[in-house]
Short mmCIF file of C-alpha atoms in Angstrom, two decimals:
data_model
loop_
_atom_site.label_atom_id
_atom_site.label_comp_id
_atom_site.label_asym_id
_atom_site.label_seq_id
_atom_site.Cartn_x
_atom_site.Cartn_y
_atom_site.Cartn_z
CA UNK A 26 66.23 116.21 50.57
CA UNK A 27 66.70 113.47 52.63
CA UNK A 28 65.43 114.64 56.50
CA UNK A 29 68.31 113.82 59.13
CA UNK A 30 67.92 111.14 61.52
CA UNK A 31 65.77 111.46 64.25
CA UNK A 32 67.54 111.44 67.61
CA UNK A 33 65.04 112.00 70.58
CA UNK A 34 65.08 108.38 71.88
CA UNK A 35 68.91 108.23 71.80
CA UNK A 36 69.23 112.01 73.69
CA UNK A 37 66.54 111.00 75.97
CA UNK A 38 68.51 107.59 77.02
CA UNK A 39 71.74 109.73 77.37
CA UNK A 40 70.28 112.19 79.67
CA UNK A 41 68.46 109.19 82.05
CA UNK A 42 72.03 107.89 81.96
CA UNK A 43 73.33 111.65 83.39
CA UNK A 44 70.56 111.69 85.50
CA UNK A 45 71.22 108.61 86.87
CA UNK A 46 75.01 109.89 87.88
CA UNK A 47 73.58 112.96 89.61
CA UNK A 48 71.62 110.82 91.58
CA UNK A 49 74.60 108.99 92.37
CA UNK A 50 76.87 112.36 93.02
CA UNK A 51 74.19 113.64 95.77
CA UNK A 52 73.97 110.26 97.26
CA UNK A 53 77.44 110.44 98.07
CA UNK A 54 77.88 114.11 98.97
CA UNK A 55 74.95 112.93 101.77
CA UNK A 56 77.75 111.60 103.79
CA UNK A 57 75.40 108.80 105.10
CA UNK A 58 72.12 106.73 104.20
CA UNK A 59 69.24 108.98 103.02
CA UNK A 60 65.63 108.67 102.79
CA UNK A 61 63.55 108.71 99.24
CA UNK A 62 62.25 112.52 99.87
CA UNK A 63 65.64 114.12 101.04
CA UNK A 64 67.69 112.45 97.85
CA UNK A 65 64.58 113.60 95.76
CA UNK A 66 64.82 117.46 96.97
CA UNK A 67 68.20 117.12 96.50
CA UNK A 68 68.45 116.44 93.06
CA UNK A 69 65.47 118.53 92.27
CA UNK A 70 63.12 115.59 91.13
CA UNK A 71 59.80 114.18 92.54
CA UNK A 72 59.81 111.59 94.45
CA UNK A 73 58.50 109.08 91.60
CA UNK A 74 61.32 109.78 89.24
CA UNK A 75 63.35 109.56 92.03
CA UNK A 76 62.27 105.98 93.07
CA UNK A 77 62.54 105.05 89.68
CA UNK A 78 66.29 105.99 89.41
CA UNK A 79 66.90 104.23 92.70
CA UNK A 80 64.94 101.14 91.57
CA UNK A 81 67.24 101.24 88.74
CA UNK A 82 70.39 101.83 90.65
CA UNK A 83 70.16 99.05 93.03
CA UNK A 84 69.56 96.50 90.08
CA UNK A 85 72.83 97.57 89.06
CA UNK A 86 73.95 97.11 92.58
CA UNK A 87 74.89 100.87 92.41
CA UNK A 88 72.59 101.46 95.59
CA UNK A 89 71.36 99.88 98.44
CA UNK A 90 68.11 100.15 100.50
CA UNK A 91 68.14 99.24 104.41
CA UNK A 92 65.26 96.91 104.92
CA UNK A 93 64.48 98.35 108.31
CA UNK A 94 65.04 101.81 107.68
CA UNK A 95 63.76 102.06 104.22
CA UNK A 96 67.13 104.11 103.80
CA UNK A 97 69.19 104.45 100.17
CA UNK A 98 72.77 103.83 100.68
CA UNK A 99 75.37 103.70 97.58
CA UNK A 100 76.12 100.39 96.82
CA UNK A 101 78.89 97.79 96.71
CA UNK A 102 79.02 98.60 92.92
CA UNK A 103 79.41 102.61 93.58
CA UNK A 104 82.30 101.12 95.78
CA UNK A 105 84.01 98.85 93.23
CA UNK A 106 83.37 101.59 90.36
CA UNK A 107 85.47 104.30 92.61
CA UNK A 108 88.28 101.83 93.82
CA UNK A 109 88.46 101.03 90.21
CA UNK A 110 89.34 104.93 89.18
CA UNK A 111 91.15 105.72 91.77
CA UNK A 112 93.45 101.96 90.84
CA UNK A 113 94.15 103.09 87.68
CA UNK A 114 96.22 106.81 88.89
CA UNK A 115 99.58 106.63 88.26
CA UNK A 116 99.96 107.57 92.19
CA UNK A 117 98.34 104.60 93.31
CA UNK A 118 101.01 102.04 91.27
CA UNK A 119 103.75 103.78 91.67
CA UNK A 120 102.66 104.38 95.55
CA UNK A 121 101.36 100.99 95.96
CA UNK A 122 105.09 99.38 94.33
CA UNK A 123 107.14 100.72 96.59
CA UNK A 124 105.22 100.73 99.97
CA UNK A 125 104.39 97.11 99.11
CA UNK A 126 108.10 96.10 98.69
CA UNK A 127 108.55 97.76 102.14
CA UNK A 128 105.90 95.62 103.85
CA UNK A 129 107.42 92.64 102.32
CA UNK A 130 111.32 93.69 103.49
CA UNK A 131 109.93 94.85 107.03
CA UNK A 132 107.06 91.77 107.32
CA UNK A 133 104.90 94.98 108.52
CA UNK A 134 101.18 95.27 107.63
CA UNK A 135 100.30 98.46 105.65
CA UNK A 136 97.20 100.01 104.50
CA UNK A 137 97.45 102.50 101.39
CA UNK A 138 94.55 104.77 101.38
CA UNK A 139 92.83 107.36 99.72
CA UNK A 140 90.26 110.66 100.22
CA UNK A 141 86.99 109.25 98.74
CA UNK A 142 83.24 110.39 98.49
CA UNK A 143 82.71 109.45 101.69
CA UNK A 144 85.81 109.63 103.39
CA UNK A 145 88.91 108.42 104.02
CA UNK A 146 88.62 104.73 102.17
CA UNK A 147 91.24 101.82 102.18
CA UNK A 148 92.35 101.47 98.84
CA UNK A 149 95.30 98.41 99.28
CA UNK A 150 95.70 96.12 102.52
CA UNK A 151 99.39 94.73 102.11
CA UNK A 152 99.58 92.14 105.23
CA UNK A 153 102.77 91.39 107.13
CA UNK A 154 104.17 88.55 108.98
CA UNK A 155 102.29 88.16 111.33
CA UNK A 156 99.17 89.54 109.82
CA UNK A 157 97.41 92.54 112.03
CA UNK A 158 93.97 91.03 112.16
CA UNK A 159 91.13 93.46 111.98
CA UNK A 160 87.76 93.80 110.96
CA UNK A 161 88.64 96.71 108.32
CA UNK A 162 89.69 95.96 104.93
CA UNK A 163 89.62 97.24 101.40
CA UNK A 164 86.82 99.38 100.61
CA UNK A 165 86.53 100.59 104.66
CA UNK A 166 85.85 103.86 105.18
CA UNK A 167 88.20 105.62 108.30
CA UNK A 168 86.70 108.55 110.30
CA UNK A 169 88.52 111.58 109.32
CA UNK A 170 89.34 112.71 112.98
CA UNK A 171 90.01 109.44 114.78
CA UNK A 172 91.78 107.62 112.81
CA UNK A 173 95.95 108.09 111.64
CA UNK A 174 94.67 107.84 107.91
CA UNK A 175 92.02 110.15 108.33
CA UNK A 176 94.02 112.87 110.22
CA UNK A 177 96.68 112.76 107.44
CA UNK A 178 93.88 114.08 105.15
CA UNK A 179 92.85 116.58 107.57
CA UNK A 180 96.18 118.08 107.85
CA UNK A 181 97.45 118.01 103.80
CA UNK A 182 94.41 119.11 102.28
CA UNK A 183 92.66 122.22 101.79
CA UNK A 184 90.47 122.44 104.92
CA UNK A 185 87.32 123.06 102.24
CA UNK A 186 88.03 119.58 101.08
CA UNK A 187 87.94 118.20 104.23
CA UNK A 188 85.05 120.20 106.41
CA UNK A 189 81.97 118.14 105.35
CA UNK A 190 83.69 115.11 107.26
CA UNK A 191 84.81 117.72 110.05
CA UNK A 192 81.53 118.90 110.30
CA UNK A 193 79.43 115.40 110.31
CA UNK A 194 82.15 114.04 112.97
CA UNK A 195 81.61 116.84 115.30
CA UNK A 196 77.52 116.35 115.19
CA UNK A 197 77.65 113.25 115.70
CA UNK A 198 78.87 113.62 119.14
CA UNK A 199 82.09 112.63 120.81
CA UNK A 200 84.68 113.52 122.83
CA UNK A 201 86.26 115.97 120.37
CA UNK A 202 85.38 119.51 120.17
CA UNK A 203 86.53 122.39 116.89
CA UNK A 204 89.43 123.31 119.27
CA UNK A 205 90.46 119.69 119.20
CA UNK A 206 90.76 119.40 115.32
CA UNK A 207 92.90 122.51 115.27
CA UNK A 208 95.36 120.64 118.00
CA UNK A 209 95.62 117.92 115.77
CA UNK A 210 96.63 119.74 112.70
CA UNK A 211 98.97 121.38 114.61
CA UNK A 212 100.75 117.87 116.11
CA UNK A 213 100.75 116.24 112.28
CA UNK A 214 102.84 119.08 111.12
CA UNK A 215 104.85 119.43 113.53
CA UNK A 216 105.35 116.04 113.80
CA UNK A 217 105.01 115.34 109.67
CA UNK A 218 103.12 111.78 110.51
CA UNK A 219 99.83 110.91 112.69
CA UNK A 220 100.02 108.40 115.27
CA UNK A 221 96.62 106.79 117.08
CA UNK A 222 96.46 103.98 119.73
CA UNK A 223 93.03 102.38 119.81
CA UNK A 224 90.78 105.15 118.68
CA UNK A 225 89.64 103.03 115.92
CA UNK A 226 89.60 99.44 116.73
CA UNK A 227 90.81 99.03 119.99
CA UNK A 228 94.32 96.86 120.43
CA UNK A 229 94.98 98.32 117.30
CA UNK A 230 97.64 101.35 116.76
CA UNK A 231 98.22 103.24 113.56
CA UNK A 232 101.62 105.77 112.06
CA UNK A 233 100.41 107.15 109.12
CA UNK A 234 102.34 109.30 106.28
CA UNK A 235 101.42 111.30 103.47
CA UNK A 236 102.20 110.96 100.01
CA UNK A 237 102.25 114.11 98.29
CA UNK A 238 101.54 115.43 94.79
CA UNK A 239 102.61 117.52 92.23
CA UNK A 240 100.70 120.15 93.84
CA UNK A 241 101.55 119.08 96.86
CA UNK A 242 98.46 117.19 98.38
CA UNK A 243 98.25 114.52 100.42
CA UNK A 244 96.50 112.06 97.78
CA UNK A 245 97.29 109.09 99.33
CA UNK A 246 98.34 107.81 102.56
CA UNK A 247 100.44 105.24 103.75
CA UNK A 248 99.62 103.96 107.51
CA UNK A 249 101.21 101.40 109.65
CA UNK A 250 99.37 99.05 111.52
CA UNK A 251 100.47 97.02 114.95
CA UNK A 252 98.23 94.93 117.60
CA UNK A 253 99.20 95.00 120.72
CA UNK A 254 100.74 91.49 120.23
CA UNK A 255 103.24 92.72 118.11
CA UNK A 256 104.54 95.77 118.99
CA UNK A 257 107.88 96.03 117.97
CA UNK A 258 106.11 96.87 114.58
CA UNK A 259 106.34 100.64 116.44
CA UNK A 260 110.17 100.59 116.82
CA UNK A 261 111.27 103.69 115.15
CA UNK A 262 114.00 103.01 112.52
CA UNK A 263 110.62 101.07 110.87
CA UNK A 264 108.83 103.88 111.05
CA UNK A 265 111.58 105.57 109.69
CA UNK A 266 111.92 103.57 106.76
CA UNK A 267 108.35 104.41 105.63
CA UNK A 268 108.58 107.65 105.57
CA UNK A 269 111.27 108.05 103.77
CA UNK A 270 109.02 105.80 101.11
CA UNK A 271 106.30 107.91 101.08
CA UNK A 272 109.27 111.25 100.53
CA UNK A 273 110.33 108.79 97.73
CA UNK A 274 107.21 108.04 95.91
CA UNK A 275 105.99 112.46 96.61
CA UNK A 276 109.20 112.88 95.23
CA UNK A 277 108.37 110.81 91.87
CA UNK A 278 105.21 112.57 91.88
CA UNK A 279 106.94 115.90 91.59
CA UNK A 280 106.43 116.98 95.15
CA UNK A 281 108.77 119.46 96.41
CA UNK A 282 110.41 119.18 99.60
CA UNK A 283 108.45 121.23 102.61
#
């Protein structure tokens, strides 16, 4: 009888390649740049197959290192890899069709973004005439608490989605307090929008709206942006007009009316 192929090599090369994901996973559930012997406990390695993975990772531009800080960061390519799943969701073409035929009909720059691993992240920049200059872009990641975007996420999703960001935001210091982010849930529904002036980048004001699923979560969200140069941008039959987009793409997402 003929013995069956031997398979060790070929399961051992599939579980590095797990391995090397679950590295990945706790990286980004770290909320911020991590030292060798934290991601190692994490991930319940030692610290030599742990440096090995990371060696690995940043050759594949998965992961990053901070020369100063000795640090391990995720990487451009953990960036590209996660725009590139959440670009291919029905949401995101239908969402990013119709918002970007409103920035072209209004001339209004418009960011489309999503809840990612670590945090609210700009998945489209749709530019108006005249362009809101900025230093964020595609890829930037929004604090969840001071930011239009982020408070939009804060308000339509399950508050265990959202608490790790909560949490990290308050310890890092700040003017805001746990009292505060209740206040702020409370304003976004009531008002169904979020609205900052120059938390974020100052000169720069945001209106942000959700777009809602079939379940009803805010998977995307659609924000306005205006400098201080241009502020008619904030005139509210525009506003208006965008969210009655974002009700029209929930809407062909299955949302029901709330």
């Amino acid at each position: 009888m003929a013995k069956p192929p031997a398979e060790p090599a070929r399961r051992k090369g599939v579980q590095s390649v797990g391995t090397g994901f679950k590295v990945l996973e706790i990286m980004a559930g770290m909320r911020e740049a991590a030292p060798l012997g934290a991601i190692a406990q994490a991930c319940g390695l030692s610290a030599s197959q742990t440096h090995r993975y990371l060696a690995s990772l940043i050759a594949a531009d998965m992961v990053q290192q901070d020369a100063a800080s000795g640090r391990y960061d995720l990487g451009p390519g953990a960036l590209k890899l996660g725009l590139g799943a959440l670009a291919r969701i029905d949401a995101f073409r239908i969402a990013d069709a119709a918002v970007g035929d409103f920035a072209r009909r209004s001339g209004r720059t418009v960011q489309i973004a999503a809840l990612g691993p670590l945090g609210p992240t700009v998945v489209r920049w749709i530019f108006g005439a005249p362009a809101v200059v900025t230093s964020l872009t595609v890829g930037s990641v929004l604090p969840l608490l001071r930011s239009a975007t982020g408070r939009i996420f804060l308000t339509f999703l399950p508050e265990h989605e959202v608490q790790r960001f909560v949490d990290a935001e308050l310890a890092a210091g700040g003017a805001l307090k746990p009292v505060d982010v209740e206040a702020i849930r409370d304003q976004v529904r009531a008002d169904g929008f979020a609205a900052v002036d120059g938390t974020v980048t100052p000169g720069l004001r945001a209106t942000a709206f959700p777009i809602f699923d079939l379940q009803n979560r805010a998977i995307l969200s659609a924000t306005l942006l205006a400098s201080d140069s241009f502020d008619t941008a904030y005139d509210g039959s525009v506003r208006e007009e965008l969210k009655a987009v974002c009700a029209s793409v929930s809407a062909a997402l299955g949302a029901r009316p709330s």
